GROMACS .gro file of N, CA and C in nm:
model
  297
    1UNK      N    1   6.911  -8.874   1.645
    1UNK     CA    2   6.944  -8.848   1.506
    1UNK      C    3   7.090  -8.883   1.476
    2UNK      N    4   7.168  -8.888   1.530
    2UNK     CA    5   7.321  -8.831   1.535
    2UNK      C    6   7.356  -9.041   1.550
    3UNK      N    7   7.246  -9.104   1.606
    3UNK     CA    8   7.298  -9.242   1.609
    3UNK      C    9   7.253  -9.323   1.457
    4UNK      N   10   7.171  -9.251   1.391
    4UNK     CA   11   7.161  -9.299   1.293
    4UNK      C   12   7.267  -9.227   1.150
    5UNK      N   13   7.316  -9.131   1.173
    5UNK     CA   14   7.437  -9.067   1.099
    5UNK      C   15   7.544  -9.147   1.071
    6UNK      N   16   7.612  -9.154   1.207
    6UNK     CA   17   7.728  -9.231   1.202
    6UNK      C   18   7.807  -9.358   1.158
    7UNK      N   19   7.654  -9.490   1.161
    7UNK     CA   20   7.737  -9.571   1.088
    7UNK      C   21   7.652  -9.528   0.928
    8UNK      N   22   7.587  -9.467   0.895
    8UNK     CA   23   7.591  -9.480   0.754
    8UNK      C   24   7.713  -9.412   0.732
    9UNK      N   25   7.762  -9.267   0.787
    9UNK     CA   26   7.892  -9.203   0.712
    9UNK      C   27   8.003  -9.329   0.699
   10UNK      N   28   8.010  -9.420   0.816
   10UNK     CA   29   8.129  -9.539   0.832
   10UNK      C   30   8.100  -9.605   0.682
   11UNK      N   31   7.966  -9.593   0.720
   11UNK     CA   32   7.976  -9.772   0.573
   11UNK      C   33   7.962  -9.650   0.463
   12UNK      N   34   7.930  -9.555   0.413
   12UNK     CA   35   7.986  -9.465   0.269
   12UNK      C   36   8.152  -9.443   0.250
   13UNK      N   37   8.208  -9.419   0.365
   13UNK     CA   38   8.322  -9.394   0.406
   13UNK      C   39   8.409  -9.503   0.351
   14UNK      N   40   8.371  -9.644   0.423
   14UNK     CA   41   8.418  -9.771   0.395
   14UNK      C   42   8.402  -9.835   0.255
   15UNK      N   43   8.288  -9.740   0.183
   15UNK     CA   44   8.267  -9.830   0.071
   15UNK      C   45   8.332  -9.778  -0.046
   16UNK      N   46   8.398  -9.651  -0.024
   16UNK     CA   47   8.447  -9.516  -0.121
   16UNK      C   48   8.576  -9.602  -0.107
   17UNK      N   49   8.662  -9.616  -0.001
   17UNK     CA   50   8.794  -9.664   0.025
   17UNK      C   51   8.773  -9.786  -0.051
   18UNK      N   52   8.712  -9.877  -0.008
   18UNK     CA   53   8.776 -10.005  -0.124
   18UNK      C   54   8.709  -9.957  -0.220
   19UNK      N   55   8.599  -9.896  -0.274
   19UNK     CA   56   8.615  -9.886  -0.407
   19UNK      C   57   8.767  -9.856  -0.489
   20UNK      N   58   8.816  -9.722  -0.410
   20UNK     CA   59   8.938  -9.641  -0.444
   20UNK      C   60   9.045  -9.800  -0.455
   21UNK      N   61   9.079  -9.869  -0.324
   21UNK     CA   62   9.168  -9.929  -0.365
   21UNK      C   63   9.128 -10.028  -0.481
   22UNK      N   64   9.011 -10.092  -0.511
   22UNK     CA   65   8.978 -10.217  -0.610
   22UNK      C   66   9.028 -10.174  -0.754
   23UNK      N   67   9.001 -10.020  -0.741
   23UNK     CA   68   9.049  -9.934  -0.873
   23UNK      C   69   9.194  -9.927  -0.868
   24UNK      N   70   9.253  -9.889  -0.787
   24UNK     CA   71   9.399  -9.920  -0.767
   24UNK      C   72   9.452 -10.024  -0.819
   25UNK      N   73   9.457 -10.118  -0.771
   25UNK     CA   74   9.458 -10.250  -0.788
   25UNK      C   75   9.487 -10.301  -0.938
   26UNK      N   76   9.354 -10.239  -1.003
   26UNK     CA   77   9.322 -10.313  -1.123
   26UNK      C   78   9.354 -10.192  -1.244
   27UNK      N   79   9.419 -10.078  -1.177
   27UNK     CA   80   9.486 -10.013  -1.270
   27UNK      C   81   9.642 -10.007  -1.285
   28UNK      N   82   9.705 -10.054  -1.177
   28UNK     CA   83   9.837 -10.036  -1.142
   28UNK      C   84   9.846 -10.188  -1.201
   29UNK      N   85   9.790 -10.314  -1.198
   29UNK     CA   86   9.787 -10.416  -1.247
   29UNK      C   87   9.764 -10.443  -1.417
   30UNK      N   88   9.707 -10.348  -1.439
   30UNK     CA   89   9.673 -10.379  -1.586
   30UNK      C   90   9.768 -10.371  -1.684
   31UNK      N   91   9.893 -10.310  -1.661
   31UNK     CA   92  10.060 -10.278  -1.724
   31UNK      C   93  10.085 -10.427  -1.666
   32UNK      N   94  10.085 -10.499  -1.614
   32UNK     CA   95  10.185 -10.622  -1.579
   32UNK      C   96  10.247 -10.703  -1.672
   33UNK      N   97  10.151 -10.763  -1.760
   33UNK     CA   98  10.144 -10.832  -1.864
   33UNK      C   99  10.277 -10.760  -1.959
   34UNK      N  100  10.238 -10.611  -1.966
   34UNK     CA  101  10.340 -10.546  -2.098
   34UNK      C  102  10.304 -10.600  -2.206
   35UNK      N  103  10.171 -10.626  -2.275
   35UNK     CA  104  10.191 -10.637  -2.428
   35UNK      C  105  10.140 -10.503  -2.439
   36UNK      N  106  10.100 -10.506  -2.588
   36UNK     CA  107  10.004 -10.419  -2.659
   36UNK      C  108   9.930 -10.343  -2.567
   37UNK      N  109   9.840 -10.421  -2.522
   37UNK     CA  110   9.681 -10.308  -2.422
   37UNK      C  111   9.763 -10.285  -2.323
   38UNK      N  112   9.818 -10.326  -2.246
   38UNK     CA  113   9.911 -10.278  -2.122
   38UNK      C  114   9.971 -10.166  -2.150
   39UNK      N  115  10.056 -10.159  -2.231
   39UNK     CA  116  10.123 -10.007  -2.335
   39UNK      C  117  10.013  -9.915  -2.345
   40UNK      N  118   9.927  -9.971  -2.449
   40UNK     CA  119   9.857  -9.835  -2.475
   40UNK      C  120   9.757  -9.795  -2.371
   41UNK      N  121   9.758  -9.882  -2.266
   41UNK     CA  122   9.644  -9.815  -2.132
   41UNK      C  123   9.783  -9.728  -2.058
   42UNK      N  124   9.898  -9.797  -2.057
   42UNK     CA  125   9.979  -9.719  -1.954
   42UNK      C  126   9.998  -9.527  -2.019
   43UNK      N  127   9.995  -9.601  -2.142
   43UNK     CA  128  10.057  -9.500  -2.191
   43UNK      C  129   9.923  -9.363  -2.225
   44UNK      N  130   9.779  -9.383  -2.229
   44UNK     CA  131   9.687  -9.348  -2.242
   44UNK      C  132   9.651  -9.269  -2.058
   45UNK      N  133   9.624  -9.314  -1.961
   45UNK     CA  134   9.631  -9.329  -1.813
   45UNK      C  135   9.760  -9.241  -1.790
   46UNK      N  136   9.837  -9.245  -1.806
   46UNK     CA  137   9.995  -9.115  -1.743
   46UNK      C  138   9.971  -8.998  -1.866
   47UNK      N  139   9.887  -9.017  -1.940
   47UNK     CA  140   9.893  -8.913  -2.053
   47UNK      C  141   9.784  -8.821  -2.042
   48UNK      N  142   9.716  -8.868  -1.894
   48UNK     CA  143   9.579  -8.750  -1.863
   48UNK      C  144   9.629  -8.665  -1.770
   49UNK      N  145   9.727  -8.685  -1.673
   49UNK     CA  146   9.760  -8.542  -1.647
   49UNK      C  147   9.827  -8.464  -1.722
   50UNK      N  148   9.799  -8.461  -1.820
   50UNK     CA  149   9.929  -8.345  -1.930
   50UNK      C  150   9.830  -8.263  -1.937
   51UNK      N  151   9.719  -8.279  -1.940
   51UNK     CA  152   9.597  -8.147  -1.967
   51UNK      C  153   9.626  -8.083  -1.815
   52UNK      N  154   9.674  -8.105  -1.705
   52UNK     CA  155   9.665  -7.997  -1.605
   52UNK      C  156   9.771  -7.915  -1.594
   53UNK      N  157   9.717  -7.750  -1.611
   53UNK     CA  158   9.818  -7.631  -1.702
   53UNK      C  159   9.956  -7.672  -1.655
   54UNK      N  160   9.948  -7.594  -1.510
   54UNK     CA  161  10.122  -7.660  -1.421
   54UNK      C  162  10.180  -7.686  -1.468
   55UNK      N  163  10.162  -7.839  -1.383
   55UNK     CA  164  10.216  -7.945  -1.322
   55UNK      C  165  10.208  -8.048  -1.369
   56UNK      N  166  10.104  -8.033  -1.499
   56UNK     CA  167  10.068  -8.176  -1.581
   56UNK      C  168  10.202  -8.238  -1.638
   57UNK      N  169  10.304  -8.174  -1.710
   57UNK     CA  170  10.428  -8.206  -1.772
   57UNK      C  171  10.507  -8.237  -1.667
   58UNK      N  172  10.520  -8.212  -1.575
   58UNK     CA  173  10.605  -8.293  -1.446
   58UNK      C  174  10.545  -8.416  -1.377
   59UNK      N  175  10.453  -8.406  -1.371
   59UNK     CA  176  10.337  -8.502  -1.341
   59UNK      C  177  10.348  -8.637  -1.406
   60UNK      N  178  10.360  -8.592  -1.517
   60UNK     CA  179  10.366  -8.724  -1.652
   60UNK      C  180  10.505  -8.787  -1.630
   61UNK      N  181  10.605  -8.709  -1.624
   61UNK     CA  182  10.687  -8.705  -1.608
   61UNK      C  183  10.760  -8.869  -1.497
   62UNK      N  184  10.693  -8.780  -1.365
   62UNK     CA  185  10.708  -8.847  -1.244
   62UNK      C  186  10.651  -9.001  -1.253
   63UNK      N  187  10.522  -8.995  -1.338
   63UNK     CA  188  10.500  -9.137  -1.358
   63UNK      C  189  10.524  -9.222  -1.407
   64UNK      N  190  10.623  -9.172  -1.549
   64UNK     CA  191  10.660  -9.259  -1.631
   64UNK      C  192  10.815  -9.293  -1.597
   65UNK      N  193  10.872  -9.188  -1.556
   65UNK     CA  194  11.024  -9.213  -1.491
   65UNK      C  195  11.100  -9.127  -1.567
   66UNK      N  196  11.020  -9.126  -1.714
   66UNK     CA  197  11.057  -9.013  -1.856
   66UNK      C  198  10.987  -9.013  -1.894
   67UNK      N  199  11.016  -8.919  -2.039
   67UNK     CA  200  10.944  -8.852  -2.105
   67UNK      C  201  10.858  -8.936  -2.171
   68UNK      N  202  10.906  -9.095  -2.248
   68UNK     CA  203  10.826  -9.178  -2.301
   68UNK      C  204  10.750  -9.290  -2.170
   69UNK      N  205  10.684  -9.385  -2.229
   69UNK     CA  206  10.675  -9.533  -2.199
   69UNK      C  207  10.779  -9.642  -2.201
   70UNK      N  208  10.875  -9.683  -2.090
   70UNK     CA  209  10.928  -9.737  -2.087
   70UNK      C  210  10.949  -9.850  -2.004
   71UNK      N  211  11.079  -9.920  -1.951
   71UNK     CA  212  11.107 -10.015  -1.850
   71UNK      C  213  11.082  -9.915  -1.732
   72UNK      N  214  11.141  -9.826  -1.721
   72UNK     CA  215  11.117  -9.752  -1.621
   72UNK      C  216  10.947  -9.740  -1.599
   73UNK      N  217  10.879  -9.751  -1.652
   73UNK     CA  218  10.731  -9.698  -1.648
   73UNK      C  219  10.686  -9.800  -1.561
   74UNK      N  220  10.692  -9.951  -1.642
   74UNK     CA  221  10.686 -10.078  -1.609
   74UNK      C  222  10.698 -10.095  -1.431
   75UNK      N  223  10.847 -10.074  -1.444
   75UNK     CA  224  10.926 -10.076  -1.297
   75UNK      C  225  10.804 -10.001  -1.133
   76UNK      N  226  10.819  -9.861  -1.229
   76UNK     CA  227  10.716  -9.771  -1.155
   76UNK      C  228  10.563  -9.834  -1.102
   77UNK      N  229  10.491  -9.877  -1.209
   77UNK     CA  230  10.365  -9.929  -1.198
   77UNK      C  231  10.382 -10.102  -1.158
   78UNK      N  232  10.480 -10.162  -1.177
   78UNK     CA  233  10.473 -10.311  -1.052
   78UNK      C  234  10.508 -10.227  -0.909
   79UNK      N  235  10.570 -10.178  -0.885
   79UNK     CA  236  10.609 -10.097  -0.770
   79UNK      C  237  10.485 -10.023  -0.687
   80UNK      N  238  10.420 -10.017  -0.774
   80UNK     CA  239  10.296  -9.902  -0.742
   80UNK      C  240  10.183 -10.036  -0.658
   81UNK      N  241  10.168 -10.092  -0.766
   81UNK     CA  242  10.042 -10.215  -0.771
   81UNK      C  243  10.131 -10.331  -0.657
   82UNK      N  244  10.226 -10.335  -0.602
   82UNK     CA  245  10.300 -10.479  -0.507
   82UNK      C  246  10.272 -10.358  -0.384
   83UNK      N  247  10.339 -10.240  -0.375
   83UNK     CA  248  10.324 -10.188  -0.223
   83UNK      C  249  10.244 -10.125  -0.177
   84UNK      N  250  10.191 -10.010  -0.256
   84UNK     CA  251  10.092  -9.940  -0.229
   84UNK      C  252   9.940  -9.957  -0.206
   85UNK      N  253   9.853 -10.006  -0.319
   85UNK     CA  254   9.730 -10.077  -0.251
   85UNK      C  255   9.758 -10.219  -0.099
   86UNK      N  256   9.833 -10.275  -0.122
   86UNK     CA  257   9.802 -10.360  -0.004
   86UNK      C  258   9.857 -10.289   0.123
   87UNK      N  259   9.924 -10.198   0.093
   87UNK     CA  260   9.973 -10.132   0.209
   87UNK      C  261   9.821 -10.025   0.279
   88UNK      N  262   9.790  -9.962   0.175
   88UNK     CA  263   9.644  -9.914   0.180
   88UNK      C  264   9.542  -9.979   0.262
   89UNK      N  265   9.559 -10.083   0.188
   89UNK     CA  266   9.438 -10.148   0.248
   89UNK      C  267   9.459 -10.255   0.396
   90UNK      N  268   9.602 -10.217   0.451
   90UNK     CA  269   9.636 -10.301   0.571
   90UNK      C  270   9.594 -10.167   0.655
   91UNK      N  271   9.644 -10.058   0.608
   91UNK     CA  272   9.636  -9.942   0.721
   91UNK      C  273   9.456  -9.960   0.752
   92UNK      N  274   9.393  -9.925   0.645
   92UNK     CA  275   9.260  -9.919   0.642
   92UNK      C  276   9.198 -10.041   0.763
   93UNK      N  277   9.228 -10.164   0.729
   93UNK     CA  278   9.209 -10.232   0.784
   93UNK      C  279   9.222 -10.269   0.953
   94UNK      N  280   9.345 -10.183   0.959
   94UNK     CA  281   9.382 -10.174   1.132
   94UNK      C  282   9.292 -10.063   1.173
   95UNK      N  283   9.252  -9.958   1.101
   95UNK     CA  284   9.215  -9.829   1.155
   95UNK      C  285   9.056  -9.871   1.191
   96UNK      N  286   9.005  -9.962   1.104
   96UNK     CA  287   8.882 -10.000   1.119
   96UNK      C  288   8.863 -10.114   1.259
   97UNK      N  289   8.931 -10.178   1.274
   97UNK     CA  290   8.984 -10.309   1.366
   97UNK      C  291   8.965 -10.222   1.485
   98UNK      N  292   9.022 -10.127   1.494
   98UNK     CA  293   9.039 -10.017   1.646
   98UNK      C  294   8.984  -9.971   1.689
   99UNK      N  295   8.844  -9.916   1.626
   99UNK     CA  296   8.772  -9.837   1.611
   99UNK      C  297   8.633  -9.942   1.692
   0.00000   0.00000   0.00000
């Protein structure tokens, strides 16, 4: 029983992770451009944690750099979308390689 478990948990496991990063990717990417829809997704997307009671106002905060949508926001989200998913997905990639 236990040999038929394991690689399905791998491949659900494996398929959750790149989902997570493809979403990454194509949300941290979608500000690049900076027109219009880039603004109002960035600015729509950092404006959903404000509903959590806390921490939501620090939260928002942390992502935008301030209180509005700005260069700083910009800065934040190329920063986000150049290191973080591919960095993600190199670790992922070695951990799987080893295994």
């Amino acid at each position: 029983r236990e040999g038929l478990t394991l690689p399905r948990e791998l491949t659900w496991v494996t398929g959750v992770v790149l989902a997570v990063l493809t979403a990454s990717f194509g949300v941290t990417g979608y500000s690049l451009p900076w027109d219009q829809i880039g603004y109002w997704a960035v600015k729509i997307l950092t404006g959903v944690p404000d509903a959590i009671p806390v921490i939501g106002s620090p939260l928002v905060e942390l992502l935008r750099g301030r209180a509005n949508v700005g260069q700083s926001t910009l800065t934040r989200f190329y920063s986000l979308h150049i290191f973080v998913p591919p960095l993600l997905t190199a670790i992922f990639t070695i951990r799987l390689l080893k295994k």
